[in-house]
Short mmCIF file of C-alpha atoms in Angstrom, two decimals:
data_model
loop_
_atom_site.label_atom_id
_atom_site.label_comp_id
_atom_site.label_asym_id
_atom_site.label_seq_id
_atom_site.Cartn_x
_atom_site.Cartn_y
_atom_site.Cartn_z
CA UNK A 1 -0.01 0.00 0.02
CA UNK A 2 0.96 3.64 -0.51
CA UNK A 3 1.21 5.21 2.92
CA UNK A 4 1.08 8.85 3.98
CA UNK A 5 2.89 8.99 7.33
CA UNK A 6 2.33 11.63 10.04
CA UNK A 7 4.85 11.76 12.89
CA UNK A 8 4.08 13.67 16.05
CA UNK A 9 6.12 15.62 18.60
CA UNK A 10 7.26 14.36 22.00
CA UNK A 11 10.99 14.50 22.47
CA UNK A 12 12.74 11.17 23.08
CA UNK A 13 9.46 9.31 22.68
CA UNK A 14 9.98 10.10 18.96
CA UNK A 15 12.29 7.11 18.76
CA UNK A 16 9.06 5.11 18.59
CA UNK A 17 8.60 6.50 15.08
CA UNK A 18 11.61 4.41 14.01
CA UNK A 19 9.93 1.20 15.14
CA UNK A 20 6.75 2.14 13.30
CA UNK A 21 8.65 2.90 10.08
CA UNK A 22 10.67 -0.31 10.29
CA UNK A 23 7.46 -2.35 10.73
CA UNK A 24 5.77 -0.60 7.74
CA UNK A 25 8.75 -1.41 5.54
CA UNK A 26 8.95 -4.99 6.80
CA UNK A 27 5.38 -5.47 5.64
CA UNK A 28 6.26 -4.19 2.17
CA UNK A 29 4.34 -0.90 2.25
CA UNK A 30 5.57 2.20 0.40
CA UNK A 31 5.81 5.52 2.21
CA UNK A 32 4.79 8.20 -0.28
CA UNK A 33 4.56 11.27 1.96
CA UNK A 34 5.84 12.28 5.39
CA UNK A 35 4.97 15.18 7.63
CA UNK A 36 6.54 15.66 11.05
CA UNK A 37 6.68 17.97 14.00
CA UNK A 38 9.62 18.30 16.41
CA UNK A 39 11.22 14.86 16.90
CA UNK A 40 8.81 13.63 14.22
CA UNK A 41 10.48 16.02 11.77
CA UNK A 42 13.90 14.59 12.55
CA UNK A 43 12.84 10.96 12.13
CA UNK A 44 10.69 11.73 9.10
CA UNK A 45 13.37 13.87 7.43
CA UNK A 46 16.02 11.18 7.94
CA UNK A 47 13.70 8.55 6.50
CA UNK A 48 12.91 10.71 3.47
CA UNK A 49 16.67 11.21 2.97
CA UNK A 50 17.35 7.43 3.27
CA UNK A 51 19.52 7.88 6.38
CA UNK A 52 17.24 6.62 9.15
CA UNK A 53 19.03 3.25 9.55
CA UNK A 54 22.34 5.00 10.12
CA UNK A 55 20.80 7.36 12.62
CA UNK A 56 19.12 4.51 14.51
CA UNK A 57 22.44 2.66 14.80
CA UNK A 58 24.01 5.79 16.23
CA UNK A 59 21.13 6.56 18.61
CA UNK A 60 20.95 3.06 20.04
CA UNK A 61 24.59 3.38 21.05
CA UNK A 62 24.14 6.53 23.15
CA UNK A 63 24.63 6.41 26.90
CA UNK A 64 23.23 9.04 29.21
CA UNK A 65 26.60 10.74 29.49
CA UNK A 66 26.86 10.94 25.68
CA UNK A 67 23.55 12.78 25.58
CA UNK A 68 24.60 15.21 28.31
CA UNK A 69 27.79 16.05 26.40
CA UNK A 70 25.66 17.26 23.47
CA UNK A 71 23.78 19.78 25.61
CA UNK A 72 25.49 23.14 24.87
CA UNK A 73 24.31 25.76 27.42
CA UNK A 74 22.61 28.82 25.93
CA UNK A 75 23.91 31.39 28.37
CA UNK A 76 22.98 34.38 26.18
CA UNK A 77 19.99 32.94 24.38
CA UNK A 78 16.32 32.29 25.36
CA UNK A 79 16.59 28.60 26.23
CA UNK A 80 18.57 26.09 28.24
CA UNK A 81 20.58 24.76 25.31
CA UNK A 82 21.46 26.04 21.83
CA UNK A 83 21.31 22.50 20.33
CA UNK A 84 24.13 23.31 17.89
CA UNK A 85 26.01 20.13 18.85
CA UNK A 86 22.85 18.01 18.40
CA UNK A 87 22.03 19.33 14.95
CA UNK A 88 25.66 19.29 13.90
CA UNK A 89 25.48 15.55 14.45
CA UNK A 90 22.17 15.33 12.58
CA UNK A 91 23.69 17.33 9.73
CA UNK A 92 26.48 14.74 9.50
CA UNK A 93 23.88 12.25 8.24
CA UNK A 94 22.37 14.61 5.70
CA UNK A 95 25.01 17.25 4.77
CA UNK A 96 23.61 19.93 2.50
CA UNK A 97 20.42 18.03 1.70
CA UNK A 98 17.53 20.13 0.37
CA UNK A 99 13.95 19.16 1.13
CA UNK A 100 12.84 19.49 -2.48
CA UNK A 101 15.48 16.90 -3.53
CA UNK A 102 14.24 14.18 -1.15
CA UNK A 103 12.98 10.92 -2.61
CA UNK A 104 9.79 11.20 -0.47
CA UNK A 105 7.74 14.42 -0.26
CA UNK A 106 8.44 15.81 3.23
CA UNK A 107 7.11 18.62 5.42
CA UNK A 108 8.52 19.84 8.70
CA UNK A 109 6.19 21.99 10.82
CA UNK A 110 7.36 24.89 13.01
CA UNK A 111 5.67 27.77 14.80
CA UNK A 112 6.17 31.47 14.05
CA UNK A 113 5.84 32.76 17.59
CA UNK A 114 6.01 36.41 16.51
CA UNK A 115 3.03 36.27 14.16
CA UNK A 116 1.24 33.31 15.84
CA UNK A 117 1.30 31.22 12.67
CA UNK A 118 2.12 27.70 11.57
CA UNK A 119 5.06 27.36 9.18
CA UNK A 120 5.57 24.51 6.76
CA UNK A 121 9.02 23.70 5.46
CA UNK A 122 8.70 22.01 2.05
CA UNK A 123 11.74 23.56 0.44
CA UNK A 124 15.19 24.61 1.61
CA UNK A 125 17.83 23.13 3.93
CA UNK A 126 16.60 19.98 5.67
CA UNK A 127 18.54 20.44 8.90
CA UNK A 128 17.38 24.03 9.28
CA UNK A 129 13.79 22.85 8.94
CA UNK A 130 14.36 20.17 11.63
CA UNK A 131 16.07 22.66 13.91
CA UNK A 132 13.15 25.08 13.71
CA UNK A 133 10.58 22.38 14.21
CA UNK A 134 12.34 21.08 17.37
CA UNK A 135 12.86 24.30 19.36
CA UNK A 136 11.01 23.20 22.50
CA UNK A 137 10.10 26.38 24.45
CA UNK A 138 12.36 27.04 27.48
CA UNK A 139 14.63 24.09 26.58
CA UNK A 140 15.95 24.63 23.02
CA UNK A 141 16.43 28.22 21.86
CA UNK A 142 14.23 29.33 18.96
CA UNK A 143 15.93 30.31 15.70
CA UNK A 144 15.46 33.20 13.27
CA UNK A 145 14.63 32.16 9.74
CA UNK A 146 13.72 34.73 7.04
CA UNK A 147 12.93 37.33 9.71
CA UNK A 148 10.66 34.97 11.69
CA UNK A 149 11.30 33.64 15.19
CA UNK A 150 10.55 29.94 14.93
CA UNK A 151 9.90 27.46 17.70
CA UNK A 152 8.58 23.94 18.14
CA UNK A 153 5.78 23.03 15.69
CA UNK A 154 4.01 21.13 18.44
CA UNK A 155 2.72 24.43 19.83
CA UNK A 156 0.20 24.65 16.99
CA UNK A 157 0.21 21.30 15.18
CA UNK A 158 1.68 18.38 17.20
CA UNK A 159 0.53 15.73 14.64
CA UNK A 160 0.51 17.46 11.22
CA UNK A 161 -1.94 15.59 9.00
CA UNK A 162 -2.74 18.45 6.62
CA UNK A 163 0.56 18.60 4.70
CA UNK A 164 0.08 14.97 3.53
CA UNK A 165 -3.40 15.48 2.08
CA UNK A 166 -2.12 16.68 -1.31
CA UNK A 167 -0.26 13.44 -1.97
CA UNK A 168 -2.30 10.50 -3.37
CA UNK A 169 -2.12 7.56 -0.96
CA UNK A 170 -4.07 4.49 0.01
CA UNK A 171 -3.86 5.07 3.79
CA UNK A 172 -2.86 7.80 6.21
CA UNK A 173 -1.16 6.60 9.38
CA UNK A 174 -0.44 8.95 12.29
CA UNK A 175 1.76 8.41 15.33
CA UNK A 176 1.09 10.52 18.40
CA UNK A 177 3.53 10.65 21.30
CA UNK A 178 1.29 12.10 23.97
CA UNK A 179 -1.01 9.14 24.50
CA UNK A 180 -2.33 8.42 27.99
CA UNK A 181 -1.80 7.16 30.65
CA UNK A 182 0.50 9.95 31.84
CA UNK A 183 1.89 8.04 34.77
CA UNK A 184 5.34 7.76 36.36
CA UNK A 185 6.29 4.68 34.38
CA UNK A 186 9.65 4.83 32.60
CA UNK A 187 11.08 2.64 29.82
CA UNK A 188 12.92 0.63 32.47
CA UNK A 189 9.69 0.23 34.42
CA UNK A 190 7.96 -1.13 31.34
CA UNK A 191 10.75 -3.69 31.01
CA UNK A 192 10.55 -4.64 34.71
CA UNK A 193 6.77 -4.91 34.59
CA UNK A 194 6.99 -7.16 31.56
CA UNK A 195 9.56 -9.41 33.22
CA UNK A 196 7.44 -9.76 36.36
CA UNK A 197 4.36 -10.70 34.31
CA UNK A 198 6.31 -13.34 32.49
CA UNK A 199 6.64 -15.50 35.66
CA UNK A 200 7.61 -19.07 34.93
CA UNK A 201 7.42 -18.53 31.18
CA UNK A 202 10.43 -16.15 31.22
CA UNK A 203 12.73 -18.85 29.87
CA UNK A 204 10.53 -19.31 26.82
CA UNK A 205 10.03 -15.55 26.21
CA UNK A 206 13.30 -13.77 26.75
CA UNK A 207 13.29 -11.50 23.71
CA UNK A 208 12.96 -7.76 24.06
CA UNK A 209 9.99 -7.80 21.77
CA UNK A 210 8.02 -10.26 23.90
CA UNK A 211 8.71 -8.41 27.15
CA UNK A 212 7.87 -5.02 25.72
CA UNK A 213 4.63 -6.19 24.12
CA UNK A 214 3.40 -7.30 27.53
CA UNK A 215 4.87 -4.25 29.22
CA UNK A 216 3.01 -1.82 26.96
CA UNK A 217 -0.18 -3.81 27.48
CA UNK A 218 0.35 -3.39 31.18
CA UNK A 219 0.70 0.35 30.82
CA UNK A 220 -2.69 0.60 29.13
CA UNK A 221 -4.25 -1.40 31.95
CA UNK A 222 -3.37 0.93 34.80
CA UNK A 223 -5.95 1.66 37.47
CA UNK A 224 -7.33 4.83 35.88
CA UNK A 225 -8.04 3.16 32.56
CA UNK A 226 -9.31 -0.08 33.99
CA UNK A 227 -11.64 1.79 36.30
CA UNK A 228 -13.03 3.90 33.49
CA UNK A 229 -13.50 1.00 31.12
CA UNK A 230 -15.41 -1.01 33.74
CA UNK A 231 -17.76 1.95 34.22
CA UNK A 232 -18.06 2.51 30.46
CA UNK A 233 -16.76 6.04 30.66
CA UNK A 234 -15.26 8.12 27.86
CA UNK A 235 -11.67 8.95 28.84
CA UNK A 236 -11.49 12.35 27.12
CA UNK A 237 -11.37 14.02 30.51
CA UNK A 238 -7.84 14.25 31.86
CA UNK A 239 -8.74 14.03 35.54
CA UNK A 240 -10.34 11.22 37.53
CA UNK A 241 -11.25 10.20 41.01
CA UNK A 242 -7.94 8.31 41.37
CA UNK A 243 -5.97 11.50 40.97
CA UNK A 244 -7.80 13.04 43.88
CA UNK A 245 -7.38 10.09 46.23
CA UNK A 246 -10.77 8.49 45.75
CA UNK A 247 -10.68 4.80 44.95
CA UNK A 248 -13.15 2.08 44.15
CA UNK A 249 -15.00 2.49 47.44
CA UNK A 250 -16.31 5.91 46.34
CA UNK A 251 -17.43 4.82 42.87
CA UNK A 252 -21.18 4.79 43.64
CA UNK A 253 -23.71 7.61 43.46
CA UNK A 254 -21.61 9.78 45.73
CA UNK A 255 -18.95 10.02 43.05
CA UNK A 256 -21.25 11.38 40.33
CA UNK A 257 -20.17 14.64 38.81
CA UNK A 258 -21.84 17.75 40.14
CA UNK A 259 -23.95 19.65 37.57
CA UNK A 260 -21.66 22.65 37.74
CA UNK A 261 -18.60 20.60 36.87
CA UNK A 262 -17.61 20.52 33.21
CA UNK A 263 -16.08 17.69 31.18
CA UNK A 264 -12.99 16.19 32.69
CA UNK A 265 -13.47 17.87 36.10
CA UNK A 266 -12.66 15.91 39.26
CA UNK A 267 -15.60 14.43 41.12
CA UNK A 268 -14.04 15.05 44.54
CA UNK A 269 -14.00 18.27 46.46
CA UNK A 270 -11.76 21.05 45.21
CA UNK A 271 -10.80 21.81 48.83
CA UNK A 272 -8.93 18.48 49.29
CA UNK A 273 -5.50 19.92 48.56
CA UNK A 274 -2.56 17.52 48.88
CA UNK A 275 1.19 17.65 48.54
CA UNK A 276 2.83 17.66 45.12
CA UNK A 277 4.95 14.58 44.29
CA UNK A 278 8.41 14.94 45.83
CA UNK A 279 10.11 14.21 42.45
CA UNK A 280 8.14 16.75 40.46
CA UNK A 281 10.43 19.45 39.11
CA UNK A 282 10.04 22.48 36.88
CA UNK A 283 10.92 20.61 33.68
CA UNK A 284 8.46 17.88 34.61
CA UNK A 285 5.67 20.45 34.98
CA UNK A 286 6.60 22.01 31.60
CA UNK A 287 6.59 18.59 29.92
CA UNK A 288 3.19 17.68 31.40
CA UNK A 289 1.73 21.04 30.42
CA UNK A 290 3.02 20.72 26.86
CA UNK A 291 1.70 17.17 26.59
CA UNK A 292 -1.72 18.27 27.79
CA UNK A 293 -1.82 21.21 25.40
CA UNK A 294 -0.66 19.14 22.44
CA UNK A 295 -3.08 16.32 23.17
CA UNK A 296 -6.03 18.72 23.11
CA UNK A 297 -4.84 20.48 19.94
CA UNK A 298 -4.23 17.17 18.20
CA UNK A 299 -7.72 15.87 18.95
CA UNK A 300 -9.41 18.97 17.66
CA UNK A 301 -7.33 19.04 14.46
CA UNK A 302 -7.69 15.26 13.89
CA UNK A 303 -11.49 15.62 14.02
CA UNK A 304 -11.35 17.68 10.84
CA UNK A 305 -8.91 15.29 9.10
CA UNK A 306 -9.32 11.77 10.48
CA UNK A 307 -6.64 9.20 9.65
CA UNK A 308 -7.04 5.53 8.76
CA UNK A 309 -4.72 4.21 11.45
CA UNK A 310 -3.64 6.06 14.60
CA UNK A 311 -0.84 4.73 16.77
CA UNK A 312 -0.76 6.28 20.24
CA UNK A 313 2.54 6.03 22.16
CA UNK A 314 1.92 6.39 25.93
CA UNK A 315 3.64 9.49 27.29
CA UNK A 316 4.80 7.28 30.17
CA UNK A 317 7.11 5.19 28.00
CA UNK A 318 10.03 7.55 28.63
CA UNK A 319 10.75 11.13 29.58
CA UNK A 320 10.95 13.87 26.95
CA UNK A 321 14.71 14.09 27.42
CA UNK A 322 15.51 10.40 27.80
CA UNK A 323 17.48 10.26 24.54
CA UNK A 324 19.68 7.46 25.85
CA UNK A 325 16.74 5.00 25.80
CA UNK A 326 16.54 4.55 22.03
CA UNK A 327 16.50 0.73 21.95
CA UNK A 328 13.54 0.33 24.38
CA UNK A 329 11.51 3.11 22.80
CA UNK A 330 12.10 1.94 19.21
CA UNK A 331 10.96 -1.53 20.20
CA UNK A 332 7.88 -0.09 21.95
CA UNK A 333 7.00 1.70 18.71
CA UNK A 334 7.42 -1.50 16.76
CA UNK A 335 5.11 -3.51 19.04
CA UNK A 336 2.45 -0.79 19.03
CA UNK A 337 2.70 -0.71 15.24
CA UNK A 338 2.37 -4.51 14.98
CA UNK A 339 -0.80 -4.43 17.07
CA UNK A 340 -2.30 -1.49 15.16
CA UNK A 341 -1.49 -2.88 11.74
CA UNK A 342 -2.75 -6.40 12.59
CA UNK A 343 -5.99 -4.92 13.85
CA UNK A 344 -6.37 -2.76 10.72
CA UNK A 345 -5.46 -5.70 8.44
CA UNK A 346 -2.58 -4.00 6.69
#
């Protein structure tokens, strides 16, 4: 089949895009158009340039210290890092490549934060387009291109379906990186959970793929989701009783939403204020806020342009900056793709 591929933003979770692409190609499908935002623009651009395999080999060899060495402090710029070292490395895979010369039509999406507009890169230097699309506010400094201050495309279009609509295709597949549950699981926790579930069958199922398949399934069966499914609730609301300390024992009539509470509002009392998690830091709050914002924007925009297959990578799989966890996240993306493609029959 001819596939139009849409790759969303989400930092290190974007490694999951690699697993999805590898599974598409393993099944013999042809990618005829790619649009990406933030990390999705890097993975998509490298695939369009035919360099994704080389990049994946490099990324899976990174240790945490290697990642930290690429963070160049932006002492005089509006951001924590300049990201010049990072994109110098990316440029080494695609030196001087122009978007219009790519074998696959490609669009990188950025945000013009001066004029409050979405910007599509469909011509010009590939690495410049990636750099603009990936300028996460407060973390990576924005850049000036043609008189415009450009920042992360996820601010306005975290999963950019629209740029692929002009290319004839049989199916459109999107990959979002802000899927729920938004819990404290990490990639290592997924692996540990999978190993525990294996029990006595561990000797027969030692492969990374087997463990991760069960680990991801475990993530999607956390208490919040299980509780909502049993009650037949729509999970579009981001808050639930569990977040406010109310468990199964309060799931009767007393837990019904008050008339004045809107969609997604907690059913408990607003006055029950508790302590914030001890490990919650400023960057964590920023990441959670961006994920929430992008999830809402994505759902509204996707309603106007629905896709044939949507793969949702749980935001709990790894942290936004966990770029040293490529192997686990790539495999997570592959397993999610296998399940989605089998279900869709492609």
